[in-house]
Every structure is written in C-alpha cells, then in structure tokens.
PDB file of C-alpha atoms and ligand atoms in Angstrom:
ATOM      1  CA  MET A 294      37.124  19.161  44.714  1.00  0.00           C
ATOM      2  CA  ASP A 295      39.900  16.525  45.907  1.00  0.00           C
ATOM      3  CA  GLU A 296      40.069  13.250  44.790  1.00  0.00           C
ATOM      4  CA  ALA A 297      38.509  12.047  48.245  1.00  0.00           C
ATOM      5  CA  ARG A 298      35.640  13.590  47.730  1.00  0.00           C
ATOM      6  CA  LYS A 299      34.767  12.874  44.051  1.00  0.00           C
ATOM      7  CA  LEU A 300      35.220   9.208  45.015  1.00  0.00           C
ATOM      8  CA  LYS A 301      32.582   9.477  47.699  1.00  0.00           C
ATOM      9  CA  ILE A 302      30.049  11.021  45.810  1.00  0.00           C
ATOM     10  CA  ALA A 303      30.697   8.439  42.802  1.00  0.00           C
ATOM     11  CA  ALA A 304      29.872   5.163  44.953  1.00  0.00           C
ATOM     12  CA  ALA A 305      27.015   7.611  46.797  1.00  0.00           C
ATOM     13  CA  ALA A 306      25.492   7.949  43.312  1.00  0.00           C
ATOM     14  CA  GLU A 307      25.963   4.404  42.202  1.00  0.00           C
ATOM     15  CA  ALA A 308      23.778   4.014  45.602  1.00  0.00           C
ATOM     16  CA  LEU A 309      21.526   6.060  44.728  1.00  0.00           C
ATOM     17  CA  THR A 310      20.700   4.116  41.897  1.00  0.00           C
ATOM     18  CA  TYR A 311      19.429   1.416  44.268  1.00  0.00           C
ATOM     19  CA  VAL A 312      16.615   3.407  45.779  1.00  0.00           C
ATOM     20  CA  ARG A 313      13.291   3.175  44.257  1.00  0.00           C
ATOM     21  CA  GLN A 314      10.070   5.263  44.692  1.00  0.00           C
ATOM     22  CA  GLY A 315       8.409   4.984  47.993  1.00  0.00           C
ATOM     23  CA  MET A 316      11.325   3.522  50.305  1.00  0.00           C
ATOM     24  CA  ARG A 317      12.019   3.503  53.591  1.00  0.00           C
ATOM     25  CA  LEU A 318      15.510   4.235  53.481  1.00  0.00           C
ATOM     26  CA  GLY A 319      17.878   3.886  56.611  1.00  0.00           C
ATOM     27  CA  ILE A 320      20.389   6.928  56.247  1.00  0.00           C
ATOM     28  CA  GLY A 321      24.370   6.431  57.247  1.00  0.00           C
ATOM     29  CA  THR A 322      26.636   8.790  59.374  1.00  0.00           C
ATOM     30  CA  GLY A 323      30.291  10.192  58.394  1.00  0.00           C
ATOM     31  CA  SER A 324      31.682  11.871  55.422  1.00  0.00           C
ATOM     32  CA  THR A 325      30.547   9.527  52.566  1.00  0.00           C
ATOM     33  CA  ALA A 326      27.130   8.775  53.800  1.00  0.00           C
ATOM     34  CA  GLU A 327      26.833  12.689  53.686  1.00  0.00           C
ATOM     35  CA  GLU A 328      27.271  12.873  49.875  1.00  0.00           C
ATOM     36  CA  PHE A 329      24.506  10.382  49.740  1.00  0.00           C
ATOM     37  CA  VAL A 330      22.026  12.892  51.543  1.00  0.00           C
ATOM     38  CA  ARG A 331      23.053  15.430  49.488  1.00  0.00           C
ATOM     39  CA  LEU A 332      22.013  13.645  46.259  1.00  0.00           C
ATOM     40  CA  LEU A 333      19.301  12.045  48.069  1.00  0.00           C
ATOM     41  CA  ALA A 334      17.926  15.247  48.567  1.00  0.00           C
ATOM     42  CA  GLU A 335      18.302  16.378  45.368  1.00  0.00           C
ATOM     43  CA  LYS A 336      15.899  13.676  44.444  1.00  0.00           C
ATOM     44  CA  ALA A 337      13.693  14.409  47.328  1.00  0.00           C
ATOM     45  CA  ASN A 338      13.490  18.209  46.236  1.00  0.00           C
ATOM     46  CA  GLU A 339      12.550  17.188  42.727  1.00  0.00           C
ATOM     47  CA  GLY A 340       9.184  14.626  44.202  1.00  0.00           C
ATOM     48  CA  PHE A 341      11.077  11.790  44.248  1.00  0.00           C
ATOM     49  CA  ARG A 342       8.885   9.892  47.337  1.00  0.00           C
ATOM     50  CA  ILE A 343      11.388   8.179  50.068  1.00  0.00           C
ATOM     51  CA  ILE A 344      11.289   8.431  53.536  1.00  0.00           C
ATOM     52  CA  GLY A 345      14.332   7.916  55.894  1.00  0.00           C
ATOM     53  CA  VAL A 346      15.502   7.257  59.817  1.00  0.00           C
ATOM     54  CA  PRO A 347      18.939   8.764  60.257  1.00  0.00           C
ATOM     55  CA  THR A 348      21.838   7.014  62.374  1.00  0.00           C
ATOM     56  CA  SER A 349      23.141   9.892  64.128  1.00  0.00           C
ATOM     57  CA  GLU A 350      22.032  13.510  65.297  1.00  0.00           C
ATOM     58  CA  ARG A 351      24.325  14.993  62.432  1.00  0.00           C
ATOM     59  CA  THR A 352      22.842  13.133  59.562  1.00  0.00           C
ATOM     60  CA  ALA A 353      19.529  13.894  61.230  1.00  0.00           C
ATOM     61  CA  LYS A 354      20.103  17.918  61.088  1.00  0.00           C
ATOM     62  CA  LEU A 355      21.876  17.844  57.792  1.00  0.00           C
ATOM     63  CA  CYS A 356      18.721  15.480  56.134  1.00  0.00           C
ATOM     64  CA  SER A 357      16.211  18.374  57.676  1.00  0.00           C
ATOM     65  CA  GLU A 358      18.613  21.636  56.347  1.00  0.00           C
ATOM     66  CA  LEU A 359      18.044  19.682  53.202  1.00  0.00           C
ATOM     67  CA  GLY A 360      14.976  18.603  53.065  1.00  0.00           C
ATOM     68  CA  VAL A 361      15.324  14.674  53.121  1.00  0.00           C
ATOM     69  CA  PRO A 362      12.141  13.866  55.057  1.00  0.00           C
ATOM     70  CA  LEU A 363      12.874  11.707  58.177  1.00  0.00           C
ATOM     71  CA  THR A 364      10.386   9.042  60.323  1.00  0.00           C
ATOM     72  CA  THR A 365      11.581   7.418  63.518  1.00  0.00           C
ATOM     73  CA  LEU A 366      12.013   3.702  63.921  1.00  0.00           C
ATOM     74  CA  GLU A 367       8.666   3.874  66.251  1.00  0.00           C
ATOM     75  CA  GLU A 368       6.671   5.360  63.239  1.00  0.00           C
ATOM     76  CA  THR A 369       8.237   2.889  60.746  1.00  0.00           C
ATOM     77  CA  PRO A 370      10.094  -0.159  62.366  1.00  0.00           C
ATOM     78  CA  HIS A 371      10.750  -1.951  58.820  1.00  0.00           C
ATOM     79  CA  LEU A 372      13.205  -0.366  56.429  1.00  0.00           C
ATOM     80  CA  ASP A 373      13.557  -1.633  52.588  1.00  0.00           C
ATOM     81  CA  LEU A 374      17.428  -0.786  52.591  1.00  0.00           C
ATOM     82  CA  THR A 375      20.165   1.202  54.543  1.00  0.00           C
ATOM     83  CA  VAL A 376      22.946   3.483  53.009  1.00  0.00           C
ATOM     84  CA  ASP A 377      26.230   3.947  55.213  1.00  0.00           C
ATOM     85  CA  GLY A 378      29.942   4.572  54.965  1.00  0.00           C
ATOM     86  CA  ALA A 379      32.099   1.839  56.971  1.00  0.00           C
ATOM     87  CA  ASP A 380      35.807   2.275  58.356  1.00  0.00           C
ATOM     88  CA  GLU A 381      36.877  -0.992  56.769  1.00  0.00           C
ATOM     89  CA  VAL A 382      35.353  -3.413  54.800  1.00  0.00           C
ATOM     90  CA  ASN A 383      36.271  -7.087  54.053  1.00  0.00           C
ATOM     91  CA  GLY A 384      35.836  -9.994  51.309  1.00  0.00           C
ATOM     92  CA  ASP A 385      32.976 -11.423  53.103  1.00  0.00           C
ATOM     93  CA  LEU A 386      31.630  -7.747  53.558  1.00  0.00           C
ATOM     94  CA  SER A 387      32.061  -7.762  57.371  1.00  0.00           C
ATOM     95  CA  LEU A 388      32.756  -4.374  58.727  1.00  0.00           C
ATOM     96  CA  ILE A 389      34.333  -2.274  61.061  1.00  0.00           C
ATOM     97  CA  LYS A 390      32.311   0.782  61.505  1.00  0.00           C
ATOM     98  CA  GLY A 391      32.004   3.419  64.280  1.00  0.00           C
ATOM     99  CA  GLY A 392      34.743   5.991  63.205  1.00  0.00           C
ATOM    100  CA  GLY A 393      32.243   8.504  63.444  1.00  0.00           C
ATOM    101  CA  GLY A 394      31.128   7.350  66.877  1.00  0.00           C
ATOM    102  CA  ALA A 395      27.228   6.649  65.183  1.00  0.00           C
ATOM    103  CA  LEU A 396      27.611   2.468  65.486  1.00  0.00           C
ATOM    104  CA  LEU A 397      25.305   1.854  67.789  1.00  0.00           C
ATOM    105  CA  ARG A 398      21.866   3.313  66.130  1.00  0.00           C
ATOM    106  CA  GLU A 399      23.804   2.179  62.622  1.00  0.00           C
ATOM    107  CA  LYS A 400      23.729  -1.450  63.991  1.00  0.00           C
ATOM    108  CA  ILE A 401      20.218  -0.876  64.938  1.00  0.00           C
ATOM    109  CA  VAL A 402      19.202   0.769  61.725  1.00  0.00           C
ATOM    110  CA  ALA A 403      20.936  -1.644  59.679  1.00  0.00           C
ATOM    111  CA  ALA A 404      19.007  -4.512  61.295  1.00  0.00           C
ATOM    112  CA  ALA A 405      15.721  -3.335  60.832  1.00  0.00           C
ATOM    113  CA  SER A 406      16.396  -2.996  56.926  1.00  0.00           C
ATOM    114  CA  ASP A 407      15.792  -5.702  54.574  1.00  0.00           C
ATOM    115  CA  SER A 408      19.144  -4.780  52.981  1.00  0.00           C
ATOM    116  CA  MET A 409      22.042  -2.846  54.006  1.00  0.00           C
ATOM    117  CA  ILE A 410      24.512  -0.967  51.127  1.00  0.00           C
ATOM    118  CA  VAL A 411      28.015   0.391  52.084  1.00  0.00           C
ATOM    119  CA  ILE A 412      29.341   3.258  50.189  1.00  0.00           C
ATOM    120  CA  ALA A 413      33.194   3.546  50.702  1.00  0.00           C
ATOM    121  CA  ASP A 414      36.702   4.547  48.541  1.00  0.00           C
ATOM    122  CA  GLU A 415      39.146   1.585  47.913  1.00  0.00           C
ATOM    123  CA  SER A 416      41.132   2.629  50.769  1.00  0.00           C
ATOM    124  CA  LYS A 417      38.687   0.884  52.997  1.00  0.00           C
ATOM    125  CA  VAL A 418      38.720  -2.649  51.627  1.00  0.00           C
ATOM    126  CA  VAL A 419      41.222  -4.880  53.773  1.00  0.00           C
ATOM    127  CA  GLU A 420      41.762  -8.753  53.525  1.00  0.00           C
ATOM    128  CA  THR A 421      41.737  -8.775  57.453  1.00  0.00           C
ATOM    129  CA  LEU A 422      39.298  -6.493  59.267  1.00  0.00           C
ATOM    130  CA  GLY A 423      41.733  -4.671  62.518  1.00  0.00           C
ATOM    131  CA  ARG A 424      44.326  -2.459  61.154  1.00  0.00           C
ATOM    132  CA  PHE A 425      41.336   0.855  61.770  1.00  0.00           C
ATOM    133  CA  PRO A 426      40.798   0.169  65.643  1.00  0.00           C
ATOM    134  CA  LEU A 427      37.414  -1.194  66.689  1.00  0.00           C
ATOM    135  CA  PRO A 428      34.964   0.914  68.108  1.00  0.00           C
ATOM    136  CA  ILE A 429      33.635  -0.636  71.281  1.00  0.00           C
ATOM    137  CA  GLU A 430      30.740   1.331  72.761  1.00  0.00           C
ATOM    138  CA  VAL A 431      30.530   1.439  76.715  1.00  0.00           C
ATOM    139  CA  ASN A 432      28.116   2.585  79.326  1.00  0.00           C
ATOM    140  CA  ARG A 433      29.319   5.219  81.467  1.00  0.00           C
ATOM    141  CA  PHE A 434      28.958   3.468  84.644  1.00  0.00           C
ATOM    142  CA  GLY A 435      31.756   1.501  85.718  1.00  0.00           C
ATOM    143  CA  LEU A 436      34.301   2.455  82.783  1.00  0.00           C
ATOM    144  CA  GLY A 437      37.687   0.910  84.360  1.00  0.00           C
ATOM    145  CA  ALA A 438      35.942  -2.888  85.365  1.00  0.00           C
ATOM    146  CA  THR A 439      34.564  -2.704  81.820  1.00  0.00           C
ATOM    147  CA  MET A 440      37.844  -1.684  80.433  1.00  0.00           C
ATOM    148  CA  ARG A 441      39.687  -4.377  82.339  1.00  0.00           C
ATOM    149  CA  ALA A 442      37.163  -6.835  81.310  1.00  0.00           C
ATOM    150  CA  ILE A 443      37.393  -6.083  77.552  1.00  0.00           C
ATOM    151  CA  GLU A 444      41.338  -6.826  78.031  1.00  0.00           C
ATOM    152  CA  LEU A 445      40.629 -10.068  79.286  1.00  0.00           C
ATOM    153  CA  ALA A 446      38.136 -11.062  76.651  1.00  0.00           C
ATOM    154  CA  VAL A 447      40.472 -10.209  73.784  1.00  0.00           C
ATOM    155  CA  SER A 448      43.432 -11.940  75.183  1.00  0.00           C
ATOM    156  CA  GLN A 449      41.465 -15.121  75.649  1.00  0.00           C
ATOM    157  CA  CYS A 450      40.355 -14.244  71.876  1.00  0.00           C
ATOM    158  CA  GLY A 451      44.148 -14.619  71.395  1.00  0.00           C
ATOM    159  CA  LEU A 452      44.319 -10.648  70.596  1.00  0.00           C
ATOM    160  CA  ALA A 453      46.363  -8.023  71.864  1.00  0.00           C
ATOM    161  CA  GLY A 454      46.087  -4.508  71.497  1.00  0.00           C
ATOM    162  CA  GLY A 455      45.658  -1.171  73.381  1.00  0.00           C
ATOM    163  CA  LEU A 456      42.737   0.278  74.498  1.00  0.00           C
ATOM    164  CA  ILE A 457      41.982   4.063  74.365  1.00  0.00           C
ATOM    165  CA  LEU A 458      38.737   5.821  75.344  1.00  0.00           C
ATOM    166  CA  ARG A 459      37.912   7.987  72.922  1.00  0.00           C
ATOM    167  CA  LEU A 460      38.105  11.963  73.594  1.00  0.00           C
ATOM    168  CA  LYS A 461      36.508  15.275  71.989  1.00  0.00           C
ATOM    169  CA  ASP A 462      38.317  18.608  72.673  1.00  0.00           C
ATOM    170  CA  GLY A 463      40.580  17.321  75.658  1.00  0.00           C
ATOM    171  CA  ALA A 464      36.689  14.970  77.728  1.00  0.00           C
ATOM    172  CA  PRO A 465      35.368  11.474  76.878  1.00  0.00           C
ATOM    173  CA  PHE A 466      33.607  11.576  73.560  1.00  0.00           C
ATOM    174  CA  VAL A 467      29.580  11.076  74.494  1.00  0.00           C
ATOM    175  CA  THR A 468      27.843   8.848  71.785  1.00  0.00           C
ATOM    176  CA  ASP A 469      24.275  10.179  70.679  1.00  0.00           C
ATOM    177  CA  GLY A 470      23.014   7.629  73.324  1.00  0.00           C
ATOM    178  CA  GLY A 471      25.125   9.185  76.118  1.00  0.00           C
ATOM    179  CA  HIS A 472      27.786   6.578  76.078  1.00  0.00           C
ATOM    180  CA  TYR A 473      31.573   6.234  76.148  1.00  0.00           C
ATOM    181  CA  ILE A 474      33.540   4.898  73.314  1.00  0.00           C
ATOM    182  CA  VAL A 475      36.632   2.392  73.962  1.00  0.00           C
ATOM    183  CA  ASP A 476      38.808   1.922  70.581  1.00  0.00           C
ATOM    184  CA  ALA A 477      40.653  -1.079  70.758  1.00  0.00           C
ATOM    185  CA  SER A 478      43.995  -1.707  68.301  1.00  0.00           C
ATOM    186  CA  PHE A 479      44.211  -5.173  67.246  1.00  0.00           C
ATOM    187  CA  GLY A 480      46.000  -4.808  63.869  1.00  0.00           C
ATOM    188  CA  ARG A 481      44.394  -8.132  62.928  1.00  0.00           C
ATOM    189  CA  ILE A 482      40.697  -9.934  63.839  1.00  0.00           C
ATOM    190  CA  PRO A 483      40.881 -12.937  61.801  1.00  0.00           C
ATOM    191  CA  ASP A 484      37.804 -14.146  63.514  1.00  0.00           C
ATOM    192  CA  PRO A 485      35.370 -11.005  64.080  1.00  0.00           C
ATOM    193  CA  LYS A 486      32.466 -13.897  65.357  1.00  0.00           C
ATOM    194  CA  ILE A 487      34.661 -14.943  68.009  1.00  0.00           C
ATOM    195  CA  LEU A 488      35.478 -11.512  69.474  1.00  0.00           C
ATOM    196  CA  SER A 489      31.824 -10.532  68.801  1.00  0.00           C
ATOM    197  CA  THR A 490      30.429 -12.766  71.076  1.00  0.00           C
ATOM    198  CA  ALA A 491      33.365 -12.352  73.627  1.00  0.00           C
ATOM    199  CA  LEU A 492      32.509  -8.550  73.547  1.00  0.00           C
ATOM    200  CA  PHE A 493      29.174  -9.083  73.950  1.00  0.00           C
ATOM    201  CA  ALA A 494      29.077 -10.974  77.226  1.00  0.00           C
ATOM    202  CA  ILE A 495      30.401  -8.266  79.141  1.00  0.00           C
ATOM    203  CA  PRO A 496      27.871  -6.272  81.130  1.00  0.00           C
ATOM    204  CA  GLY A 497      29.337  -2.924  80.282  1.00  0.00           C
ATOM    205  CA  VAL A 498      29.488  -3.653  76.028  1.00  0.00           C
ATOM    206  CA  VAL A 499      26.558  -1.521  74.649  1.00  0.00           C
ATOM    207  CA  GLU A 500      27.652  -2.441  71.244  1.00  0.00           C
ATOM    208  CA  HIS A 501      31.130  -2.958  68.923  1.00  0.00           C
ATOM    209  CA  GLY A 502      31.858  -1.760  65.592  1.00  0.00           C
ATOM    210  CA  LEU A 503      31.931  -5.223  64.087  1.00  0.00           C
ATOM    211  CA  PHE A 504      29.081  -5.613  61.485  1.00  0.00           C
ATOM    212  CA  ILE A 505      28.658  -9.465  60.498  1.00  0.00           C
ATOM    213  CA  GLY A 506      26.442 -10.553  57.818  1.00  0.00           C
ATOM    214  CA  LEU A 507      24.567  -7.032  57.627  1.00  0.00           C
ATOM    215  CA  THR A 508      25.899  -6.139  54.126  1.00  0.00           C
ATOM    216  CA  GLN A 509      24.450  -7.518  50.858  1.00  0.00           C
ATOM    217  CA  ALA A 510      26.531  -5.192  48.724  1.00  0.00           C
ATOM    218  CA  ALA A 511      29.612  -2.627  49.226  1.00  0.00           C
ATOM    219  CA  VAL A 512      30.136  -0.083  46.212  1.00  0.00           C
ATOM    220  CA  ILE A 513      33.610   0.850  46.250  1.00  0.00           C
ATOM    221  CA  ALA A 514      34.901   3.897  44.672  1.00  0.00           C
ATOM    222  CA  GLY A 515      38.761   3.844  43.179  1.00  0.00           C
ATOM    223  CA  THR A 516      40.364   5.949  40.793  1.00  0.00           C
ATOM    224  CA  ASP A 517      39.575   3.078  37.796  1.00  0.00           C
ATOM    225  CA  GLY A 518      35.797   3.760  38.667  1.00  0.00           C
ATOM    226  CA  ILE A 519      33.131   2.004  40.602  1.00  0.00           C
ATOM    227  CA  ARG A 520      33.014  -1.921  41.637  1.00  0.00           C
ATOM    228  CA  THR A 521      30.218  -3.580  43.446  1.00  0.00           C
ATOM    229  CA  MET A 522      31.139  -6.309  46.063  1.00  0.00           C
ATOM    230  CA  ASN A 523      28.341  -9.120  46.989  1.00  0.00           C
ATOM    231  CA  ARG A 524      27.943 -11.075  49.743  1.00  0.00           C
ATOM    232  CA  PRO A 525      29.420 -14.455  48.636  1.00  0.00           C
TER     233      PRO A 525
HETATM  234  O1  5RP B 717      30.831   4.085  61.034  1.00  0.00           O
HETATM  235  C1  5RP B 717      30.901   5.505  60.801  1.00  0.00           C
HETATM  236  C2  5RP B 717      30.291   6.410  61.716  1.00  0.00           C
HETATM  237  O2  5RP B 717      29.858   5.900  63.005  1.00  0.00           O
HETATM  238  C3  5RP B 717      31.036   5.491  58.938  1.00  0.00           C
HETATM  239  O3  5RP B 717      30.453   5.082  58.270  1.00  0.00           O
HETATM  240  C4  5RP B 717      32.547   5.379  59.003  1.00  0.00           C
HETATM  241  O4  5RP B 717      33.158   6.107  59.981  1.00  0.00           O
HETATM  242  C5  5RP B 717      33.035   5.845  57.677  1.00  0.00           C
HETATM  243  O5  5RP B 717      33.097   7.178  57.689  1.00  0.00           O
HETATM  244  P1  5RP B 717      33.580   8.147  56.453  1.00  0.00           P
HETATM  245  O6  5RP B 717      32.641   7.840  55.897  1.00  0.00           O
HETATM  246  O7  5RP B 717      33.504   9.579  56.829  1.00  0.00           O
HETATM  247  O8  5RP B 717      35.303   7.790  56.494  1.00  0.00           O
END
C-alpha cells in the first residue's frame, strides 16, 4: 500500500474514535472519506449501530455496497457528526472543498450536523487558502453571464485568477445536483468571508467550496503521526 493511502487510513481511523453508538452521521466524499466509509462499514457489520447520510451518489454507492445503513435528510434532518475530507484546511479550520465535485451536498450535510471533523493528510494544511482552485457550483443556465459576474465580483474583492469550467471526458462536469462547476485559481484568498459574501450575491452561483465556521476539528495524518487541530 502506498504512503498516501496509509495516511488517509490513519486519519480515518482516528476520526472513527469520535463515532458513538446510535450516532446519525454525515458521510463525506473523496478518497479520504472513502477510507472512513470502509472502516465504518466494518464496525457496522460487527453490529455497531449508526446511520449515515451520504454527501454524494458516489459515497452512497460505496456505503450500500459495504453495508453502511443509510438515511436521508428528509427522514433524519438533524445529524450528530459529519466526517469528510478537504482540499485545503487553514489554521482557523476554514476549508476549500469540492475537488470531487460534491461541495453542495457536503455543505448541506455539514450544516445539518452538530459538528464536523475533517480528515486529511498534512499536504492539505495551508497558511492561507487558495492554492487549490476554488470550486464554484453554478446553474447551467446563463453560464457565460455568471462567469462574467464572478470575474467582476472577485476583482472587486482584490483577487485575480483564471476561471475554468470543469470538464469530464471532454464535456462539462455535471454535479449530483445537475449543475456545472467553475474552478477559480486565485493563489491566495486572504479573506474567505468577503469572497464568500461576494459570490453568494451572484444569482447563478449555487454554492462555493469555502467552508467557513463549519468544522470543529481536523484530524491530520503525517509521517510523524496524527495531530488534531481544534477550532480556535
Ligand atoms: O471536497 C471533496 C469532494 O467534493 C473532498 O473531500 C476533497 O476533494 C478531498 O478529497 P480527497 O480526500 O480525495 O483528497
């Protein structure tokens, strides 16, 4: 097994120690979250009682295949804990998420949870968010106008950077919610809150990958071991 996967498993195993009998869980998306699903499935198959809301069709499929019991936010609108990966995490536990395209459901599920734990390897920890391109989920209608409005809004925030429509197999990538994703490369996002407010003011923007104030702890796996970052 390669080192990168070992770190993901180590972070996932640590996050599993936060899971209690009877918990209603939000279950994240991505390769790190999938390691959590595998470990969670082992526990569930041993009789440990949990129920989960998956944050993507991909995670739902894996959970079903492995035997993790699932529910929906219609049946279970209030969750105890969400465990999810991230593309970047900074010192106050603000995140960039959405590299896997699941940001909208991930944010809805995180917001429905009493707490959120991020699992990641050390490479995801940054001083300032923005090295990873920020995913912005947009309605398919009016794409050109929405991209123009995003350009204008980000320049008013003092940011510059290319916007790229995410593609898959040569066609626009479509999210589980039926939207497109625009990836915005800023390099640095010194004030994520200002950018978040500016993006939400654009009608065609459905959601963006800045997760601010949603995470209570980040379990970070490095070659020296595991450390847990708590929100200051
Ligand atoms: O936000 C996400 C999916 O939308 C993922 O959590 C993020 O992309 C991290 O993925 P990975 O664990 O594969 O690095």
